[in-house]
Structure formats: C-alpha cells, structure tokens
C-alpha cells in the first residue's frame, strides 16, 4: 500500500491518493454496488443508508455514525460515471437550501500491484476546505480507502 495526502492544485482542493491491492474493476465495483456500508467511512465509523440510486442524477442519502456517537448527515448527488475509471458527484449534508460543500472525483488507474485510487474534492470555498482539513477529512479519506482494501481482501473492517 502506498498513500499520499496533499492540498491539491488550488486553495479549494484536497487530494488523497492510495494504491489498493486489487484489480481496478473490483475496486470500482465496490464504490457502485450494494454493500458500500461495510467499508465506507474512517476507522471506527459506521454508515446507515436511507436511499441509494447509483446513476447520473441519482443520490445517496446516509448518516455516518462516529465512534463518539455523533451522527453526520450526508448526501451525494451523482453526476458522472465512466466504467472502471471515474465517479463524479456533489457532496454535502443534504440540508434543505444548503448547497453541496464540494464536488468529488474518484478516479481509478491500473498500477503495478493494484489500483491507484485518487479522491479529489474541490470545495465551494477555501474556508470549507480549511475546515475539512482541520476536521481530519484527508486522514479520514485515507482510512476509508484502507477499510476498502481490507474489505476487498476479506479482512475484518
């Protein structure tokens, strides 16, 4: 496993990169198939899905339950898919009248030893990005990808 965290190319971007020891098609499928709740979220978190429609124009409405008992409302509105290559969506809390906090792109690339997964988030404002970094979103992204890898190779997550 190799991983990288960086601030991206602008004051509004966050990029998380990790190589996962699994074929690209299998990694991509984990993001679009049922069962994402088994690995989604940082270490210690669980996920409850209320609605999930994985297609352009579809959405995923869910709560992430933190290890301290805090619940985090989430809504993803899917915009684009390229099979085994890219997933793009808008991500926010789903609160009425509140725009998404960021646009996310998840890209998948074959590399020696597995699949390089890049999570790129472009926030509406630099302040939202700064808040996300302070909250630990970059580390949370790495942990989420670590849980995905463990799930794919059959380890307990």
XYZ file of N, CA and C in Angstrom:
471
model
N 0.844 -1.168 0.000
C 0.000 0.000 0.000
C 0.888 1.229 0.000
N 0.619 2.133 -0.897
C 1.260 3.435 -0.826
C 0.160 4.471 -0.759
N 0.459 5.591 -0.109
C -0.571 6.609 0.027
C 0.055 7.987 0.022
N -0.803 8.960 -0.248
C -0.344 10.337 -0.338
C -1.504 11.254 0.016
N -1.196 12.305 0.754
C -2.150 13.370 1.044
C -1.545 14.653 0.523
N -2.354 15.485 -0.131
C -1.841 16.803 -0.476
C -2.970 17.796 -0.560
N -2.585 19.029 -0.688
C -3.563 20.105 -0.687
C -4.156 20.359 -2.060
N -3.736 19.643 -3.086
C -4.281 19.860 -4.421
C -3.646 21.055 -5.090
N -4.202 21.413 -6.238
C -3.628 22.473 -7.059
C -4.163 23.857 -6.743
N -5.120 23.962 -5.844
C -5.661 25.278 -5.527
C -6.001 25.334 -4.046
N -6.390 26.513 -3.595
C -6.747 26.689 -2.190
C -8.079 26.036 -1.853
N -8.761 25.471 -2.854
C -10.058 24.829 -2.614
C -10.015 23.317 -2.792
N -8.852 22.731 -3.086
C -8.772 21.301 -3.378
C -8.125 20.498 -2.256
N -8.591 19.269 -2.134
C -7.964 18.277 -1.276
C -7.842 17.003 -2.109
N -6.670 16.385 -2.086
C -6.430 15.179 -2.878
C -5.867 14.090 -1.967
N -6.458 12.911 -2.063
C -5.994 11.735 -1.334
C -5.738 10.651 -2.375
N -4.553 10.048 -2.339
C -4.184 9.006 -3.304
C -3.724 7.778 -2.529
N -4.203 6.629 -2.965
C -3.782 5.379 -2.318
C -3.800 4.259 -3.348
N -2.808 3.398 -3.282
C -2.788 2.203 -4.115
C -3.401 1.062 -3.319
N -4.390 0.424 -3.942
C -5.111 -0.682 -3.319
C -4.747 -1.968 -4.047
N -4.433 -2.994 -3.294
C -4.003 -4.274 -3.874
C -5.212 -5.080 -4.337
N -5.815 -4.622 -5.421
C -6.966 -5.309 -6.016
C -7.115 -4.803 -7.443
N -7.723 -5.606 -8.320
C -7.931 -5.170 -9.707
C -8.866 -3.958 -9.785
N -8.615 -3.121 -10.786
C -9.371 -1.879 -10.944
C -10.876 -2.124 -11.009
N -11.328 -3.101 -11.782
C -12.770 -3.355 -11.911
C -13.392 -3.700 -10.558
N -12.661 -4.450 -9.744
C -13.171 -4.835 -8.424
C -13.243 -3.627 -7.489
N -12.246 -2.749 -7.558
C -12.235 -1.550 -6.720
C -13.385 -0.626 -7.119
N -13.532 -0.387 -8.419
C -14.622 0.462 -8.916
C -15.972 -0.109 -8.481
N -16.139 -1.407 -8.645
C -17.413 -2.060 -8.310
C -17.777 -1.861 -6.842
N -16.789 -1.829 -5.965
C -17.061 -1.624 -4.543
C -17.705 -0.264 -4.282
N -17.394 0.724 -5.114
C -17.974 2.058 -4.955
C -19.402 2.150 -5.482
N -19.766 1.307 -6.429
C -21.080 1.455 -7.077
C -22.067 0.347 -6.710
N -21.632 -0.675 -6.007
C -22.523 -1.798 -5.698
C -23.076 -1.682 -4.278
N -24.079 -2.508 -4.011
C -24.598 -2.607 -2.650
C -23.484 -3.118 -1.745
N -23.555 -2.760 -0.499
C -22.552 -3.213 0.456
C -21.502 -2.176 0.786
N -21.606 -0.981 0.205
C -20.630 0.073 0.493
C -20.608 0.403 1.990
N -21.732 0.179 2.665
C -21.806 0.449 4.106
C -20.823 -0.412 4.898
N -20.386 -1.519 4.312
C -19.456 -2.412 5.009
C -18.067 -1.824 5.184
N -17.726 -0.802 4.398
C -16.367 -0.262 4.485
C -16.315 1.269 4.436
N -17.391 1.966 4.114
C -17.370 3.413 3.917
C -17.158 4.138 5.241
N -16.260 5.100 5.234
C -16.027 5.956 6.392
C -14.704 5.666 7.068
N -14.240 6.628 7.860
C -12.977 6.459 8.588
C -13.070 5.344 9.625
N -11.926 4.995 10.174
C -11.851 3.969 11.209
C -12.806 4.308 12.352
N -13.552 3.305 12.797
C -14.464 3.480 13.920
C -15.850 3.971 13.545
N -16.050 4.375 12.297
C -17.350 4.875 11.841
C -18.181 3.738 11.263
N -19.492 3.889 11.344
C -20.424 3.015 10.639
C -21.327 3.898 9.784
N -21.996 3.279 8.827
C -22.823 4.027 7.880
C -24.201 3.388 7.779
N -25.227 4.229 7.824
C -26.606 3.799 7.600
C -27.115 4.489 6.344
N -27.557 3.708 5.366
C -28.083 4.245 4.109
C -29.600 4.319 4.176
N -30.139 5.458 3.737
C -31.585 5.632 3.640
C -32.062 5.519 2.202
N -31.224 5.949 1.272
C -31.571 5.884 -0.151
C -30.261 5.834 -0.925
N -30.225 5.000 -1.966
C -29.036 4.957 -2.820
C -29.450 4.583 -4.230
N -29.213 5.500 -5.146
C -29.542 5.330 -6.561
C -28.293 5.715 -7.344
N -27.499 4.707 -7.704
C -26.173 4.931 -8.280
C -26.279 5.043 -9.793
N -26.468 6.281 -10.248
C -26.548 6.610 -11.679
C -26.456 8.126 -11.780
N -26.094 8.652 -12.943
C -26.119 10.109 -13.096
C -27.524 10.626 -12.777
N -27.595 11.618 -11.900
C -28.875 12.151 -11.451
C -29.410 11.462 -10.212
N -28.798 10.346 -9.816
C -29.213 9.634 -8.612
C -28.518 10.199 -7.382
N -28.915 9.719 -6.217
C -28.316 10.226 -4.985
C -28.140 9.108 -3.964
N -27.296 9.391 -2.992
C -27.076 8.511 -1.847
C -27.277 9.369 -0.608
N -28.268 9.023 0.189
C -28.554 9.740 1.427
C -28.226 8.788 2.571
N -27.330 9.230 3.454
C -26.855 8.343 4.512
C -26.385 9.134 5.713
N -26.225 8.433 6.814
C -25.649 9.001 8.033
C -24.392 8.214 8.359
N -23.330 8.941 8.662
C -22.118 8.320 9.195
C -22.171 8.489 10.709
N -22.019 7.378 11.421
C -22.065 7.375 12.877
C -20.630 7.331 13.397
N -20.218 8.398 14.074
C -18.864 8.469 14.603
C -18.686 7.592 15.825
N -17.446 7.234 16.133
C -17.179 6.372 17.287
C -17.580 7.019 18.614
N -17.707 8.352 18.626
C -18.123 9.049 19.845
C -19.637 9.211 19.939
N -20.379 8.627 18.969
C -21.834 8.713 18.978
C -22.406 9.857 18.156
N -21.541 10.699 17.600
C -22.014 11.807 16.767
C -22.463 11.281 15.413
N -23.613 11.775 14.951
C -24.128 11.417 13.631
C -23.863 12.547 12.650
N -23.448 12.177 11.440
C -23.140 13.141 10.387
C -24.019 12.843 9.178
N -24.959 13.754 8.898
C -25.822 13.609 7.725
C -25.015 13.854 6.460
N -25.248 13.031 5.446
C -24.553 13.158 4.166
C -25.524 12.953 3.021
N -25.256 13.678 1.956
C -25.989 13.473 0.707
C -24.997 13.600 -0.439
N -24.999 12.594 -1.290
C -24.195 12.593 -2.507
C -25.163 12.611 -3.679
N -24.946 13.543 -4.601
C -25.714 13.591 -5.847
C -24.760 13.247 -6.981
N -24.955 12.068 -7.570
C -24.069 11.574 -8.622
C -24.285 12.353 -9.918
N -23.174 12.690 -10.586
C -23.266 13.436 -11.848
C -22.689 12.673 -13.032
N -21.587 11.944 -12.844
C -20.927 11.271 -13.968
C -20.304 9.955 -13.531
N -20.323 9.010 -14.457
C -19.648 7.725 -14.272
C -18.958 7.358 -15.573
N -17.731 6.881 -15.480
C -17.049 6.211 -16.587
C -16.616 4.867 -16.016
N -17.188 3.798 -16.535
C -16.975 2.454 -16.000
C -15.493 2.181 -15.738
N -15.189 1.795 -14.517
C -13.845 1.415 -14.069
C -12.828 2.557 -14.113
N -13.274 3.802 -14.369
C -12.334 4.923 -14.468
C -12.657 6.105 -13.564
N -13.943 6.483 -13.461
C -14.261 7.748 -12.794
C -15.675 7.736 -12.224
N -15.810 8.323 -11.039
C -17.108 8.631 -10.439
C -17.032 10.094 -10.012
N -18.041 10.874 -10.379
C -18.074 12.296 -10.003
C -19.412 12.583 -9.321
N -19.353 13.370 -8.239
C -20.582 13.698 -7.514
C -20.412 14.981 -6.709
N -21.560 15.542 -6.302
C -21.604 16.669 -5.374
C -21.909 16.099 -3.995
N -21.211 16.611 -2.969
C -21.316 16.036 -1.626
C -21.601 17.135 -0.615
N -22.628 16.927 0.180
C -22.974 17.873 1.234
C -23.744 17.177 2.338
N -24.405 17.988 3.156
C -25.170 17.445 4.279
C -26.587 17.065 3.880
N -27.054 17.605 2.770
C -28.428 17.353 2.365
C -29.432 18.245 3.052
N -28.948 19.201 3.847
C -29.875 20.128 4.495
C -30.578 20.973 3.441
N -31.907 21.153 3.567
C -32.655 21.929 2.572
C -32.079 23.333 2.394
N -31.900 23.724 1.146
C -31.422 25.063 0.828
C -29.932 25.277 0.990
N -29.203 24.248 1.399
C -27.755 24.376 1.596
C -27.055 23.667 0.436
N -26.244 24.406 -0.337
C -25.559 23.762 -1.470
C -24.507 22.765 -0.988
N -24.118 21.886 -1.889
C -23.078 20.901 -1.579
C -21.796 21.607 -1.153
N -21.064 20.989 -0.243
C -19.797 21.549 0.224
C -18.693 21.409 -0.811
N -18.727 20.301 -1.568
C -17.657 20.076 -2.541
C -18.122 19.169 -3.669
N -17.370 19.227 -4.759
C -17.523 18.299 -5.871
C -16.383 17.301 -5.752
N -16.719 16.035 -5.834
C -15.719 14.988 -5.669
C -15.548 14.205 -6.955
N -14.305 13.855 -7.243
C -13.971 12.947 -8.339
C -13.159 11.803 -7.758
N -13.609 10.608 -8.045
C -12.851 9.416 -7.663
C -12.374 8.788 -8.956
N -11.052 8.710 -9.123
C -10.513 8.112 -10.346
C -9.750 6.840 -10.001
N -9.714 5.935 -10.969
C -9.139 4.604 -10.801
C -8.147 4.366 -11.932
N -6.921 3.925 -11.574
C -5.884 3.723 -12.585
C -5.093 2.473 -12.242
N -4.859 1.638 -13.264
C -4.031 0.447 -13.075
C -2.594 0.864 -12.786
N -2.021 0.274 -11.750
C -0.605 0.452 -11.438
C -0.062 -0.917 -11.035
N 1.261 -1.027 -11.035
C 1.854 -2.296 -10.619
C 1.422 -2.601 -9.190
N 0.888 -3.774 -8.991
C 0.475 -4.186 -7.659
C -0.955 -3.855 -7.301
N -1.702 -3.233 -8.226
C -3.092 -2.946 -7.884
C -3.693 -1.782 -8.636
N -4.456 -1.000 -7.905
C -5.201 0.124 -8.476
C -4.905 1.384 -7.686
N -4.518 2.427 -8.391
C -4.356 3.721 -7.745
C -5.712 4.409 -7.728
N -6.177 4.747 -6.525
C -7.437 5.460 -6.348
C -7.097 6.881 -5.923
N -7.644 7.850 -6.644
C -7.449 9.257 -6.311
C -8.792 9.855 -5.936
N -8.869 10.382 -4.724
C -10.042 11.115 -4.271
C -9.701 12.594 -4.361
N -10.413 13.317 -5.197
C -10.168 14.753 -5.342
C -11.451 15.493 -4.994
N -11.365 16.369 -4.009
C -12.506 17.178 -3.596
C -12.197 18.637 -3.893
N -13.101 19.290 -4.605
C -12.988 20.724 -4.862
C -14.104 21.407 -4.082
N -13.718 22.147 -3.056
C -14.674 22.779 -2.151
C -15.203 24.086 -2.732
N -16.408 24.467 -2.295
C -17.008 25.727 -2.755
C -16.143 26.924 -2.372
N -15.532 26.859 -1.215
C -14.699 27.967 -0.749
C -13.418 27.419 -0.120
N -12.402 28.278 -0.038
C -11.158 27.894 0.630
C -11.413 27.624 2.113
N -12.326 28.367 2.720
C -12.633 28.163 4.141
C -13.224 26.775 4.386
N -14.127 26.326 3.518
C -14.681 24.976 3.675
C -13.576 23.926 3.599
N -12.621 24.132 2.694
C -11.501 23.202 2.574
C -10.643 23.223 3.839
N -10.340 24.420 4.337
C -9.553 24.540 5.567
C -10.260 23.849 6.729
N -11.572 24.058 6.831
C -12.347 23.411 7.895
C -12.281 21.892 7.768
N -12.364 21.386 6.536
C -12.306 19.941 6.305
C -10.947 19.382 6.728
N -9.865 20.088 6.398
C -8.534 19.628 6.812
C -8.425 19.614 8.329
N -8.906 20.662 8.987
C -8.849 20.717 10.452
C -9.666 19.581 11.081
N -10.773 19.242 10.446
C -11.649 18.174 10.935
C -11.011 16.798 10.756
N -10.032 16.701 9.856
C -9.353 15.430 9.611
C -9.860 14.693 8.391
N -10.458 15.424 7.443
C -11.042 14.783 6.264
C -10.003 14.054 5.416
N -8.802 14.598 5.299
C -7.778 13.932 4.482
C -7.391 12.589 5.105
N -7.147 12.591 6.404
C -6.824 11.340 7.090
C -8.013 10.381 7.035
N -9.224 10.933 7.156
C -10.425 10.109 7.046
C -10.549 9.463 5.683
N -10.155 10.188 4.640
C -10.161 9.620 3.291
C -9.191 8.461 3.176
N -8.002 8.622 3.750
C -7.020 7.532 3.743
C -7.545 6.323 4.509
N -8.147 6.568 5.659
C -8.686 5.463 6.449
C -9.818 4.753 5.707
N -10.661 5.522 5.030
C -11.750 4.927 4.253
C -11.193 4.010 3.171
N -10.166 4.474 2.469
C -9.564 3.631 1.433
C -8.871 2.415 2.039
N -8.321 2.564 3.226
C -7.749 1.416 3.922
C -8.814 0.384 4.281
N -9.964 0.856 4.710
C -11.073 -0.054 5.019
C -11.569 -0.737 3.749
N -11.596 0.011 2.640
C -11.987 -0.587 1.363
C -11.037 -1.727 1.005
N -9.733 -1.475 1.117
C -8.768 -2.518 0.775
C -8.952 -3.745 1.670
N -9.132 -3.528 2.958
C -9.347 -4.652 3.871
C -10.605 -5.427 3.482
N -11.657 -4.715 3.126
C -12.906 -5.351 2.697
C -12.680 -6.194 1.448
N -11.941 -5.651 0.496
C -11.730 -6.355 -0.769
C -10.877 -7.610 -0.615
N -9.967 -7.609 0.349
C -9.137 -8.804 0.524
C -9.669 -9.714 1.629
N -10.847 -9.364 2.155
C -11.526 -10.255 3.079
C -11.128 -10.146 4.528
N -10.444 -9.059 4.898
C -10.117 -8.852 6.308
C -11.276 -8.149 6.995
N -11.317 -8.257 8.304
C -12.326 -7.567 9.104
C -12.114 -6.057 9.007
N -13.197 -5.298 8.772
C -13.090 -3.826 8.731
C -13.856 -3.212 9.862
